[in-house]
Amino acid sequence: MTRPSQELLRSISDEHVLRSLMSERKLTRAELATTTGLSKPTVSESVRRLVESGLVADTGERTPGGRGKGRVGSFYSLAEDIGVALVIAIAPDGITAECVDAYGDVVGRTHHPIADPAEVAAVLPSVAAETVAAHNVRLCTVSAADPVDRRTGRLVQLPDSPFLVGELDPVAVLGPLLHGPVVVDNDVNWAAQAEHAALGVADFAYLFLDEGLGCAVVSDGEVRRGHSGLAGEISHLITAGPSGATPFIEVFGELGLRRPGTTAIDVARLRTADPVVLARAIGGVVMALVTLADPEVVVIGGSWGPSLLGAIRDECARLPRQVDVVAASVASPSLTGARASALDQLRTALVTASR
Amino acid sequence: MTRPSQELLRSISDEHVLRSLMSERKLTRAELATTTGLSKPTVSESVRRLVESGLVADTGERTPGGRGKGRVGSFYSLAEDIGVALVIAIAPDGITAECVDAYGDVVGRTHHPIADPAEVAAVLPSVAAETVAAHNVRLCTVSAADPVDRRTGRLVQLPDSPFLVGELDPVAVLGPLLHGPVVVDNDVNWAAQAEHAALGVADFAYLFLDEGLGCAVVSDGEVRRGHSGLAGEISHLITAGPSGATPFIEVFGELGLRRPGTTAIDVARLRTADPVVLARAIGGVVMALVTLADPEVVVIGGSWGPSLLGAIRDECARLPRQVDVVAASVASPSLTGARASALDQLRTALVTASR
DNA sequence: CACTCTAGTTAGGGGGCTTGCCTACAACGG
DNA sequence: CCGTTGTAGGCAAGCCCCCTAACTAGAGTG
């Protein structure tokens, strides 16, 4: 447990000041006093400390810009070089990299198309190196379109499931390039996190129906990843197929909807398939989700999932327990979720750095 | 966010002192200083405050009891009347009530057998009233052998599932009798909490196989109850039955293992059934659990579950993803879990009361 | 040029925690 | 019996954190 030291109070004051600057970008000491609720002398002291430690800087800007009379005040903000977070999304068709600063602004963005998943291992370090050279990167979040081992951060292949990105150890590749932690997670988990922020619902399930099949369970406001991080890898869940009980992924095989030579689902051809048969299989998955996770709502995402929303709803209406089914609402959800988490981690990292 | 006040430091000191007294029962101020890591004057001040507020009392006991030389010290402990938590387990065959004090000691225990579930509503208030009269009851946890609505605390019947205890609103019955919160949860969830404390595993699933069928999912160290509290109500999960895909509970119906006239499973007759058929059905449930929750281990509990452990393990060995299967190890797990939670809540309630 | 109004500083008070030293007092040994 | 030893607890001083209140600094305004 925490010790009751005076230093604790100081660090709480500093955290108040830093978080205010993160959300308001620039403030005078007087403004800081009102937004934080601290007294003016306390704020002045805190600002003095933070400037000295290099986290905060005088912007040089002064108040009177039509703001009225009175003495001029000095605007303070986070230091220029305070650092950013790197956000990387690895999909079969390419790698997207972004930098977020502590204000939540995206300060850089690149996309590298990839023809073959095998290129990922080669392209990834160069993408990262480019960003690291230009910014003070303090941490990194990675979204990958494959199951991620929770402890190692490695991409893992589950038997007979689509394996889109392929063998990769992002922590080993990226870790040495920057000085902070590298957090890797499955794209569906990140997407669910983004959807959670948008929906404001504490308990829901996210069904991701794309080239790969995924699912994330959000319980008590957090994505629950399970022991190895493989919670929600639903390819092998037994559900209703055209010929009886079948693993979910096999339903697509039986319908001839998997791309030959790869493990992925053929999304183009899928659009011509019978929605009722697909919805029946999806309904079986929803039923298992409702039974085991009891979501308030099931969110359907992925490139082709939402197009079946009506059929899925009809199917779910026949289930013994009712649940709301809605379409995902966040654009590029995986990147959004990874970015939000990166921002959050960056901010706490900075606050902790002031201690 | 918290404000950086000196009162915060004081309350941290008080919490240290209180928690030390909770785990050590009686301590002198000098001993408190060493166990808490605070200085003697700080401890003395804190003890003075806590005695004044009535939470702590001088026991009257003095040190020299063969402890050596030196000046006599005064032993302090939590005040006698500081309060207890009431723990109630409602099962089809009876109601058990316990009182736990802040040390974790069970200071009272009664069991009221019940012939018919309908008696519960009548017996419950008298059981509670008895305890409330004898103790300063500050809160209550209730374990019930039926699904519990998370928001209201009411027992709910799911279509066609065993409904053992029957209609009941423990919060309405018990709430008026005491001055603190009443927390109601399903017996399986409490059992999983007890098993969690014993196992020390953060992510596991608990399969409870008794007159009713239940399951709890522990993720990131907490029981995850879902939106309505119905997560893990597996009676309707589709699994492998003797004649193909069947809801879990129907497997027992098809095998003639449900007690006629009730919704419960006939445990006595079940022991004569083919373990392989049962294990196959259970294997289907385990597979869904592994897929959606990714537990490190599946714990098998309930009156008849562990007796099938071997058959269940054999069945699980055939699943595409492997998982450890072990038998539950905690005796009267529901009561144990509810008691542990009650103790925890009682302690935090007392700590908060000192603010 | 006095007045007004805001930003920031200074002074002082209250209080929490620590260190260091002191007193009280029981047991022990010569 | 009396000095020694060792522990419980108290007291004083010091540090420092936050607060309020009053003051200074400095730019507009009439």
PDB file of N, CA and C in Angstrom, chain A residues 261-346:
ATOM      1  N   GLY A 261      -5.982 -21.939 -51.836  1.00  0.00           N
ATOM      2  CA  GLY A 261      -4.558 -21.696 -51.649  1.00  0.00           C
ATOM      3  C   GLY A 261      -4.234 -20.869 -50.418  1.00  0.00           C
ATOM      4  N   THR A 262      -5.244 -20.239 -49.805  1.00  0.00           N
ATOM      5  CA  THR A 262      -4.996 -19.480 -48.583  1.00  0.00           C
ATOM      6  C   THR A 262      -5.946 -19.987 -47.511  1.00  0.00           C
ATOM      7  N   THR A 263      -5.825 -19.420 -46.339  1.00  0.00           N
ATOM      8  CA  THR A 263      -6.694 -19.818 -45.250  1.00  0.00           C
ATOM      9  C   THR A 263      -7.832 -18.813 -45.059  1.00  0.00           C
ATOM     10  N   ALA A 264      -7.891 -17.815 -45.935  1.00  0.00           N
ATOM     11  CA  ALA A 264      -8.837 -16.721 -45.720  1.00  0.00           C
ATOM     12  C   ALA A 264     -10.198 -16.994 -46.351  1.00  0.00           C
ATOM     13  N   ILE A 265     -11.175 -16.234 -45.891  1.00  0.00           N
ATOM     14  CA  ILE A 265     -12.513 -16.312 -46.462  1.00  0.00           C
ATOM     15  C   ILE A 265     -12.570 -15.431 -47.698  1.00  0.00           C
ATOM     16  N   ASP A 266     -13.249 -15.927 -48.735  1.00  0.00           N
ATOM     17  CA  ASP A 266     -13.377 -15.152 -49.976  1.00  0.00           C
ATOM     18  C   ASP A 266     -14.565 -14.213 -49.839  1.00  0.00           C
ATOM     19  N   VAL A 267     -14.267 -12.983 -49.461  1.00  0.00           N
ATOM     20  CA  VAL A 267     -15.329 -12.036 -49.131  1.00  0.00           C
ATOM     21  C   VAL A 267     -16.185 -11.716 -50.354  1.00  0.00           C
ATOM     22  N   ALA A 268     -15.542 -11.601 -51.524  1.00  0.00           N
ATOM     23  CA  ALA A 268     -16.298 -11.248 -52.731  1.00  0.00           C
ATOM     24  C   ALA A 268     -17.351 -12.310 -53.042  1.00  0.00           C
ATOM     25  N   ARG A 269     -16.907 -13.575 -53.033  1.00  0.00           N
ATOM     26  CA  ARG A 269     -17.847 -14.634 -53.367  1.00  0.00           C
ATOM     27  C   ARG A 269     -18.923 -14.780 -52.281  1.00  0.00           C
ATOM     28  N   LEU A 270     -18.524 -14.485 -51.057  1.00  0.00           N
ATOM     29  CA  LEU A 270     -19.455 -14.638 -49.938  1.00  0.00           C
ATOM     30  C   LEU A 270     -20.712 -13.793 -50.133  1.00  0.00           C
ATOM     31  N   ARG A 271     -20.563 -12.670 -50.806  1.00  0.00           N
ATOM     32  CA  ARG A 271     -21.715 -11.776 -50.960  1.00  0.00           C
ATOM     33  C   ARG A 271     -22.804 -12.392 -51.831  1.00  0.00           C
ATOM     34  N   THR A 272     -22.442 -13.451 -52.548  1.00  0.00           N
ATOM     35  CA  THR A 272     -23.451 -14.099 -53.384  1.00  0.00           C
ATOM     36  C   THR A 272     -24.097 -15.292 -52.665  1.00  0.00           C
ATOM     37  N   ALA A 273     -23.609 -15.601 -51.455  1.00  0.00           N
ATOM     38  CA  ALA A 273     -24.108 -16.785 -50.749  1.00  0.00           C
ATOM     39  C   ALA A 273     -25.452 -16.499 -50.084  1.00  0.00           C
ATOM     40  N   ASP A 274     -26.101 -17.573 -49.661  1.00  0.00           N
ATOM     41  CA  ASP A 274     -27.404 -17.446 -49.014  1.00  0.00           C
ATOM     42  C   ASP A 274     -27.248 -16.857 -47.616  1.00  0.00           C
ATOM     43  N   PRO A 275     -27.789 -15.668 -47.390  1.00  0.00           N
ATOM     44  CA  PRO A 275     -27.605 -15.020 -46.081  1.00  0.00           C
ATOM     45  C   PRO A 275     -28.226 -15.826 -44.946  1.00  0.00           C
ATOM     46  N   VAL A 276     -29.261 -16.574 -45.221  1.00  0.00           N
ATOM     47  CA  VAL A 276     -29.937 -17.299 -44.148  1.00  0.00           C
ATOM     48  C   VAL A 276     -29.032 -18.404 -43.590  1.00  0.00           C
ATOM     49  N   VAL A 277     -28.329 -19.089 -44.490  1.00  0.00           N
ATOM     50  CA  VAL A 277     -27.427 -20.150 -44.038  1.00  0.00           C
ATOM     51  C   VAL A 277     -26.298 -19.556 -43.196  1.00  0.00           C
ATOM     52  N   LEU A 278     -25.750 -18.441 -43.683  1.00  0.00           N
ATOM     53  CA  LEU A 278     -24.682 -17.783 -42.926  1.00  0.00           C
ATOM     54  C   LEU A 278     -25.200 -17.306 -41.575  1.00  0.00           C
ATOM     55  N   ALA A 279     -26.375 -16.703 -41.598  1.00  0.00           N
ATOM     56  CA  ALA A 279     -26.932 -16.157 -40.365  1.00  0.00           C
ATOM     57  C   ALA A 279     -27.191 -17.268 -39.360  1.00  0.00           C
ATOM     58  N   ARG A 280     -27.577 -18.445 -39.853  1.00  0.00           N
ATOM     59  CA  ARG A 280     -27.819 -19.550 -38.925  1.00  0.00           C
ATOM     60  C   ARG A 280     -26.528 -19.905 -38.184  1.00  0.00           C
ATOM     61  N   ALA A 281     -25.442 -19.980 -38.930  1.00  0.00           N
ATOM     62  CA  ALA A 281     -24.151 -20.303 -38.307  1.00  0.00           C
ATOM     63  C   ALA A 281     -23.757 -19.208 -37.317  1.00  0.00           C
ATOM     64  N   ILE A 282     -23.970 -17.968 -37.713  1.00  0.00           N
ATOM     65  CA  ILE A 282     -23.622 -16.847 -36.838  1.00  0.00           C
ATOM     66  C   ILE A 282     -24.510 -16.867 -35.600  1.00  0.00           C
ATOM     67  N   GLY A 283     -25.772 -17.225 -35.797  1.00  0.00           N
ATOM     68  CA  GLY A 283     -26.684 -17.316 -34.663  1.00  0.00           C
ATOM     69  C   GLY A 283     -26.188 -18.304 -33.618  1.00  0.00           C
ATOM     70  N   GLY A 284     -25.598 -19.405 -34.083  1.00  0.00           N
ATOM     71  CA  GLY A 284     -25.055 -20.384 -33.137  1.00  0.00           C
ATOM     72  C   GLY A 284     -23.929 -19.786 -32.313  1.00  0.00           C
ATOM     73  N   VAL A 285     -23.109 -18.973 -32.967  1.00  0.00           N
ATOM     74  CA  VAL A 285     -22.021 -18.319 -32.240  1.00  0.00           C
ATOM     75  C   VAL A 285     -22.594 -17.317 -31.237  1.00  0.00           C
ATOM     76  N   VAL A 286     -23.575 -16.555 -31.673  1.00  0.00           N
ATOM     77  CA  VAL A 286     -24.186 -15.570 -30.777  1.00  0.00           C
ATOM     78  C   VAL A 286     -24.789 -16.270 -29.570  1.00  0.00           C
ATOM     79  N   MET A 287     -25.397 -17.412 -29.809  1.00  0.00           N
ATOM     80  CA  MET A 287     -26.020 -18.124 -28.699  1.00  0.00           C
ATOM     81  C   MET A 287     -24.974 -18.537 -27.663  1.00  0.00           C
ATOM     82  N   ALA A 288     -23.855 -19.048 -28.141  1.00  0.00           N
ATOM     83  CA  ALA A 288     -22.795 -19.427 -27.201  1.00  0.00           C
ATOM     84  C   ALA A 288     -22.295 -18.196 -26.446  1.00  0.00           C
ATOM     85  N   LEU A 289     -22.174 -17.076 -27.154  1.00  0.00           N
ATOM     86  CA  LEU A 289     -21.723 -15.834 -26.519  1.00  0.00           C
ATOM     87  C   LEU A 289     -22.697 -15.385 -25.441  1.00  0.00           C
ATOM     88  N   VAL A 290     -23.961 -15.407 -25.790  1.00  0.00           N
ATOM     89  CA  VAL A 290     -24.971 -14.955 -24.831  1.00  0.00           C
ATOM     90  C   VAL A 290     -24.946 -15.850 -23.600  1.00  0.00           C
ATOM     91  N   THR A 291     -24.802 -17.145 -23.839  1.00  0.00           N
ATOM     92  CA  THR A 291     -24.803 -18.094 -22.735  1.00  0.00           C
ATOM     93  C   THR A 291     -23.606 -17.881 -21.806  1.00  0.00           C
ATOM     94  N   LEU A 292     -22.439 -17.740 -22.391  1.00  0.00           N
ATOM     95  CA  LEU A 292     -21.233 -17.724 -21.571  1.00  0.00           C
ATOM     96  C   LEU A 292     -20.826 -16.328 -21.118  1.00  0.00           C
ATOM     97  N   ALA A 293     -21.144 -15.301 -21.898  1.00  0.00           N
ATOM     98  CA  ALA A 293     -20.654 -13.961 -21.557  1.00  0.00           C
ATOM     99  C   ALA A 293     -21.770 -12.984 -21.192  1.00  0.00           C
ATOM    100  N   ASP A 294     -22.998 -13.308 -21.544  1.00  0.00           N
ATOM    101  CA  ASP A 294     -24.139 -12.455 -21.234  1.00  0.00           C
ATOM    102  C   ASP A 294     -23.921 -10.988 -21.613  1.00  0.00           C
ATOM    103  N   PRO A 295     -23.720 -10.722 -22.895  1.00  0.00           N
ATOM    104  CA  PRO A 295     -23.519  -9.329 -23.328  1.00  0.00           C
ATOM    105  C   PRO A 295     -24.841  -8.561 -23.347  1.00  0.00           C
ATOM    106  N   GLU A 296     -24.732  -7.259 -23.181  1.00  0.00           N
ATOM    107  CA  GLU A 296     -25.935  -6.430 -23.311  1.00  0.00           C
ATOM    108  C   GLU A 296     -26.312  -6.315 -24.783  1.00  0.00           C
ATOM    109  N   VAL A 297     -25.281  -6.298 -25.618  1.00  0.00           N
ATOM    110  CA  VAL A 297     -25.507  -6.141 -27.051  1.00  0.00           C
ATOM    111  C   VAL A 297     -24.400  -6.878 -27.793  1.00  0.00           C
ATOM    112  N   VAL A 298     -24.729  -7.380 -28.968  1.00  0.00           N
ATOM    113  CA  VAL A 298     -23.718  -7.996 -29.819  1.00  0.00           C
ATOM    114  C   VAL A 298     -23.471  -7.049 -30.991  1.00  0.00           C
ATOM    115  N   VAL A 299     -22.226  -6.645 -31.138  1.00  0.00           N
ATOM    116  CA  VAL A 299     -21.861  -5.715 -32.199  1.00  0.00           C
ATOM    117  C   VAL A 299     -21.287  -6.518 -33.369  1.00  0.00           C
ATOM    118  N   ILE A 300     -21.801  -6.259 -34.544  1.00  0.00           N
ATOM    119  CA  ILE A 300     -21.333  -6.980 -35.723  1.00  0.00           C
ATOM    120  C   ILE A 300     -20.437  -6.064 -36.552  1.00  0.00           C
ATOM    121  N   GLY A 301     -19.205  -6.477 -36.730  1.00  0.00           N
ATOM    122  CA  GLY A 301     -18.272  -5.679 -37.524  1.00  0.00           C
ATOM    123  C   GLY A 301     -17.581  -6.525 -38.569  1.00  0.00           C
ATOM    124  N   GLY A 302     -16.545  -5.959 -39.156  1.00  0.00           N
ATOM    125  CA  GLY A 302     -15.837  -6.659 -40.233  1.00  0.00           C
ATOM    126  C   GLY A 302     -16.408  -6.266 -41.576  1.00  0.00           C
ATOM    127  N   SER A 303     -15.723  -6.659 -42.645  1.00  0.00           N
ATOM    128  CA  SER A 303     -16.099  -6.132 -43.962  1.00  0.00           C
ATOM    129  C   SER A 303     -17.476  -6.621 -44.417  1.00  0.00           C
ATOM    130  N   TRP A 304     -17.834  -7.851 -44.067  1.00  0.00           N
ATOM    131  CA  TRP A 304     -19.122  -8.331 -44.565  1.00  0.00           C
ATOM    132  C   TRP A 304     -20.168  -8.555 -43.470  1.00  0.00           C
ATOM    133  N   GLY A 305     -19.756  -8.486 -42.220  1.00  0.00           N
ATOM    134  CA  GLY A 305     -20.696  -8.757 -41.132  1.00  0.00           C
ATOM    135  C   GLY A 305     -21.925  -7.861 -41.155  1.00  0.00           C
ATOM    136  N   PRO A 306     -21.744  -6.548 -41.151  1.00  0.00           N
ATOM    137  CA  PRO A 306     -22.897  -5.656 -41.051  1.00  0.00           C
ATOM    138  C   PRO A 306     -23.899  -5.818 -42.194  1.00  0.00           C
ATOM    139  N   SER A 307     -23.427  -6.290 -43.362  1.00  0.00           N
ATOM    140  CA  SER A 307     -24.362  -6.440 -44.481  1.00  0.00           C
ATOM    141  C   SER A 307     -25.384  -7.542 -44.209  1.00  0.00           C
ATOM    142  N   LEU A 308     -25.088  -8.401 -43.251  1.00  0.00           N
ATOM    143  CA  LEU A 308     -26.019  -9.487 -42.921  1.00  0.00           C
ATOM    144  C   LEU A 308     -26.858  -9.168 -41.689  1.00  0.00           C
ATOM    145  N   LEU A 309     -26.785  -7.917 -41.243  1.00  0.00           N
ATOM    146  CA  LEU A 309     -27.393  -7.566 -39.967  1.00  0.00           C
ATOM    147  C   LEU A 309     -28.843  -8.031 -39.850  1.00  0.00           C
ATOM    148  N   GLY A 310     -29.623  -7.780 -40.901  1.00  0.00           N
ATOM    149  CA  GLY A 310     -31.036  -8.164 -40.851  1.00  0.00           C
ATOM    150  C   GLY A 310     -31.211  -9.655 -40.639  1.00  0.00           C
ATOM    151  N   ALA A 311     -30.495 -10.437 -41.436  1.00  0.00           N
ATOM    152  CA  ALA A 311     -30.620 -11.893 -41.326  1.00  0.00           C
ATOM    153  C   ALA A 311     -30.160 -12.384 -39.959  1.00  0.00           C
ATOM    154  N   ILE A 312     -29.111 -11.773 -39.442  1.00  0.00           N
ATOM    155  CA  ILE A 312     -28.607 -12.197 -38.126  1.00  0.00           C
ATOM    156  C   ILE A 312     -29.637 -11.881 -37.051  1.00  0.00           C
ATOM    157  N   ARG A 313     -30.233 -10.704 -37.159  1.00  0.00           N
ATOM    158  CA  ARG A 313     -31.260 -10.335 -36.176  1.00  0.00           C
ATOM    159  C   ARG A 313     -32.434 -11.317 -36.219  1.00  0.00           C
ATOM    160  N   ASP A 314     -32.874 -11.657 -37.434  1.00  0.00           N
ATOM    161  CA  ASP A 314     -33.984 -12.610 -37.548  1.00  0.00           C
ATOM    162  C   ASP A 314     -33.612 -13.924 -36.881  1.00  0.00           C
ATOM    163  N   GLU A 315     -32.386 -14.355 -37.123  1.00  0.00           N
ATOM    164  CA  GLU A 315     -31.933 -15.617 -36.552  1.00  0.00           C
ATOM    165  C   GLU A 315     -31.900 -15.526 -35.019  1.00  0.00           C
ATOM    166  N   CYS A 316     -31.371 -14.405 -34.526  1.00  0.00           N
ATOM    167  CA  CYS A 316     -31.225 -14.257 -33.072  1.00  0.00           C
ATOM    168  C   CYS A 316     -32.583 -14.143 -32.386  1.00  0.00           C
ATOM    169  N   ALA A 317     -33.565 -13.665 -33.111  1.00  0.00           N
ATOM    170  CA  ALA A 317     -34.905 -13.557 -32.520  1.00  0.00           C
ATOM    171  C   ALA A 317     -35.445 -14.935 -32.171  1.00  0.00           C
ATOM    172  N   ARG A 318     -34.899 -15.963 -32.814  1.00  0.00           N
ATOM    173  CA  ARG A 318     -35.381 -17.328 -32.545  1.00  0.00           C
ATOM    174  C   ARG A 318     -34.639 -17.988 -31.392  1.00  0.00           C
ATOM    175  N   LEU A 319     -33.619 -17.324 -30.873  1.00  0.00           N
ATOM    176  CA  LEU A 319     -32.837 -17.939 -29.794  1.00  0.00           C
ATOM    177  C   LEU A 319     -33.618 -17.879 -28.483  1.00  0.00           C
ATOM    178  N   PRO A 320     -33.327 -18.796 -27.578  1.00  0.00           N
ATOM    179  CA  PRO A 320     -34.074 -18.799 -26.306  1.00  0.00           C
ATOM    180  C   PRO A 320     -33.830 -17.538 -25.471  1.00  0.00           C
ATOM    181  N   ARG A 321     -32.653 -16.933 -25.596  1.00  0.00           N
ATOM    182  CA  ARG A 321     -32.434 -15.684 -24.862  1.00  0.00           C
ATOM    183  C   ARG A 321     -32.192 -14.560 -25.848  1.00  0.00           C
ATOM    184  N   GLN A 322     -32.896 -13.461 -25.661  1.00  0.00           N
ATOM    185  CA  GLN A 322     -32.845 -12.347 -26.594  1.00  0.00           C
ATOM    186  C   GLN A 322     -31.647 -11.443 -26.308  1.00  0.00           C
ATOM    187  N   VAL A 323     -31.122 -10.854 -27.364  1.00  0.00           N
ATOM    188  CA  VAL A 323     -30.035  -9.905 -27.208  1.00  0.00           C
ATOM    189  C   VAL A 323     -30.086  -8.910 -28.352  1.00  0.00           C
ATOM    190  N   ASP A 324     -29.733  -7.668 -28.069  1.00  0.00           N
ATOM    191  CA  ASP A 324     -29.656  -6.663 -29.126  1.00  0.00           C
ATOM    192  C   ASP A 324     -28.512  -6.985 -30.063  1.00  0.00           C
ATOM    193  N   VAL A 325     -28.735  -6.782 -31.352  1.00  0.00           N
ATOM    194  CA  VAL A 325     -27.665  -6.949 -32.330  1.00  0.00           C
ATOM    195  C   VAL A 325     -27.556  -5.650 -33.111  1.00  0.00           C
ATOM    196  N   VAL A 326     -26.371  -5.065 -33.117  1.00  0.00           N
ATOM    197  CA  VAL A 326     -26.204  -3.803 -33.844  1.00  0.00           C
ATOM    198  C   VAL A 326     -24.951  -3.880 -34.721  1.00  0.00           C
ATOM    199  N   ALA A 327     -24.881  -2.985 -35.680  1.00  0.00           N
ATOM    200  CA  ALA A 327     -23.707  -2.933 -36.536  1.00  0.00           C
ATOM    201  C   ALA A 327     -22.637  -2.073 -35.866  1.00  0.00           C
ATOM    202  N   ALA A 328     -21.398  -2.401 -36.132  1.00  0.00           N
ATOM    203  CA  ALA A 328     -20.295  -1.606 -35.607  1.00  0.00           C
ATOM    204  C   ALA A 328     -20.375  -0.196 -36.157  1.00  0.00           C
ATOM    205  N   SER A 329     -19.931   0.779 -35.386  1.00  0.00           N
ATOM    206  CA  SER A 329     -20.111   2.168 -35.798  1.00  0.00           C
ATOM    207  C   SER A 329     -18.801   2.924 -35.961  1.00  0.00           C
ATOM    208  N   VAL A 330     -17.705   2.329 -35.562  1.00  0.00           N
ATOM    209  CA  VAL A 330     -16.428   3.044 -35.606  1.00  0.00           C
ATOM    210  C   VAL A 330     -15.696   2.730 -36.913  1.00  0.00           C
ATOM    211  N   ALA A 331     -15.192   3.778 -37.555  1.00  0.00           N
ATOM    212  CA  ALA A 331     -14.419   3.580 -38.778  1.00  0.00           C
ATOM    213  C   ALA A 331     -12.991   3.168 -38.424  1.00  0.00           C
ATOM    214  N   SER A 332     -12.383   2.357 -39.271  1.00  0.00           N
ATOM    215  CA  SER A 332     -11.079   1.718 -39.021  1.00  0.00           C
ATOM    216  C   SER A 332     -10.895   1.468 -37.518  1.00  0.00           C
ATOM    217  N   PRO A 333     -11.717   0.565 -37.001  1.00  0.00           N
ATOM    218  CA  PRO A 333     -11.807   0.382 -35.546  1.00  0.00           C
ATOM    219  C   PRO A 333     -10.531  -0.113 -34.897  1.00  0.00           C
ATOM    220  N   SER A 334      -9.800  -1.008 -35.567  1.00  0.00           N
ATOM    221  CA  SER A 334      -8.603  -1.560 -34.928  1.00  0.00           C
ATOM    222  C   SER A 334      -7.593  -0.455 -34.664  1.00  0.00           C
ATOM    223  N   LEU A 335      -7.370   0.356 -35.683  1.00  0.00           N
ATOM    224  CA  LEU A 335      -6.425   1.451 -35.526  1.00  0.00           C
ATOM    225  C   LEU A 335      -6.925   2.428 -34.460  1.00  0.00           C
ATOM    226  N   THR A 336      -8.208   2.709 -34.486  1.00  0.00           N
ATOM    227  CA  THR A 336      -8.780   3.637 -33.507  1.00  0.00           C
ATOM    228  C   THR A 336      -8.598   3.127 -32.082  1.00  0.00           C
ATOM    229  N   GLY A 337      -8.860   1.837 -31.913  1.00  0.00           N
ATOM    230  CA  GLY A 337      -8.712   1.268 -30.568  1.00  0.00           C
ATOM    231  C   GLY A 337      -7.268   1.262 -30.121  1.00  0.00           C
ATOM    232  N   ALA A 338      -6.374   0.866 -31.009  1.00  0.00           N
ATOM    233  CA  ALA A 338      -4.955   0.838 -30.663  1.00  0.00           C
ATOM    234  C   ALA A 338      -4.451   2.246 -30.380  1.00  0.00           C
ATOM    235  N   ARG A 339      -4.981   3.214 -31.107  1.00  0.00           N
ATOM    236  CA  ARG A 339      -4.569   4.600 -30.912  1.00  0.00           C
ATOM    237  C   ARG A 339      -5.049   5.120 -29.557  1.00  0.00           C
ATOM    238  N   ALA A 340      -6.289   4.820 -29.242  1.00  0.00           N
ATOM    239  CA  ALA A 340      -6.836   5.281 -27.958  1.00  0.00           C
ATOM    240  C   ALA A 340      -6.044   4.699 -26.795  1.00  0.00           C
ATOM    241  N   SER A 341      -5.717   3.425 -26.923  1.00  0.00           N
ATOM    242  CA  SER A 341      -4.959   2.798 -25.849  1.00  0.00           C
ATOM    243  C   SER A 341      -3.554   3.395 -25.772  1.00  0.00           C
ATOM    244  N   ALA A 342      -2.962   3.646 -26.934  1.00  0.00           N
ATOM    245  CA  ALA A 342      -1.622   4.240 -26.959  1.00  0.00           C
ATOM    246  C   ALA A 342      -1.641   5.606 -26.285  1.00  0.00           C
ATOM    247  N   LEU A 343      -2.666   6.389 -26.595  1.00  0.00           N
ATOM    248  CA  LEU A 343      -2.779   7.717 -25.996  1.00  0.00           C
ATOM    249  C   LEU A 343      -2.863   7.613 -24.475  1.00  0.00           C
ATOM    250  N   ASP A 344      -3.718   6.707 -24.048  1.00  0.00           N
ATOM    251  CA  ASP A 344      -3.900   6.507 -22.616  1.00  0.00           C
ATOM    252  C   ASP A 344      -2.587   6.112 -21.943  1.00  0.00           C
ATOM    253  N   GLN A 345      -1.905   5.171 -22.531  1.00  0.00           N
ATOM    254  CA  GLN A 345      -0.644   4.706 -21.954  1.00  0.00           C
ATOM    255  C   GLN A 345       0.410   5.804 -21.994  1.00  0.00           C
ATOM    256  N   LEU A 346       0.425   6.564 -23.093  1.00  0.00           N
ATOM    257  CA  LEU A 346       1.398   7.649 -23.187  1.00  0.00           C
ATOM    258  C   LEU A 346       1.177   8.655 -22.072  1.00  0.00           C
TER     259      LEU A 346
END
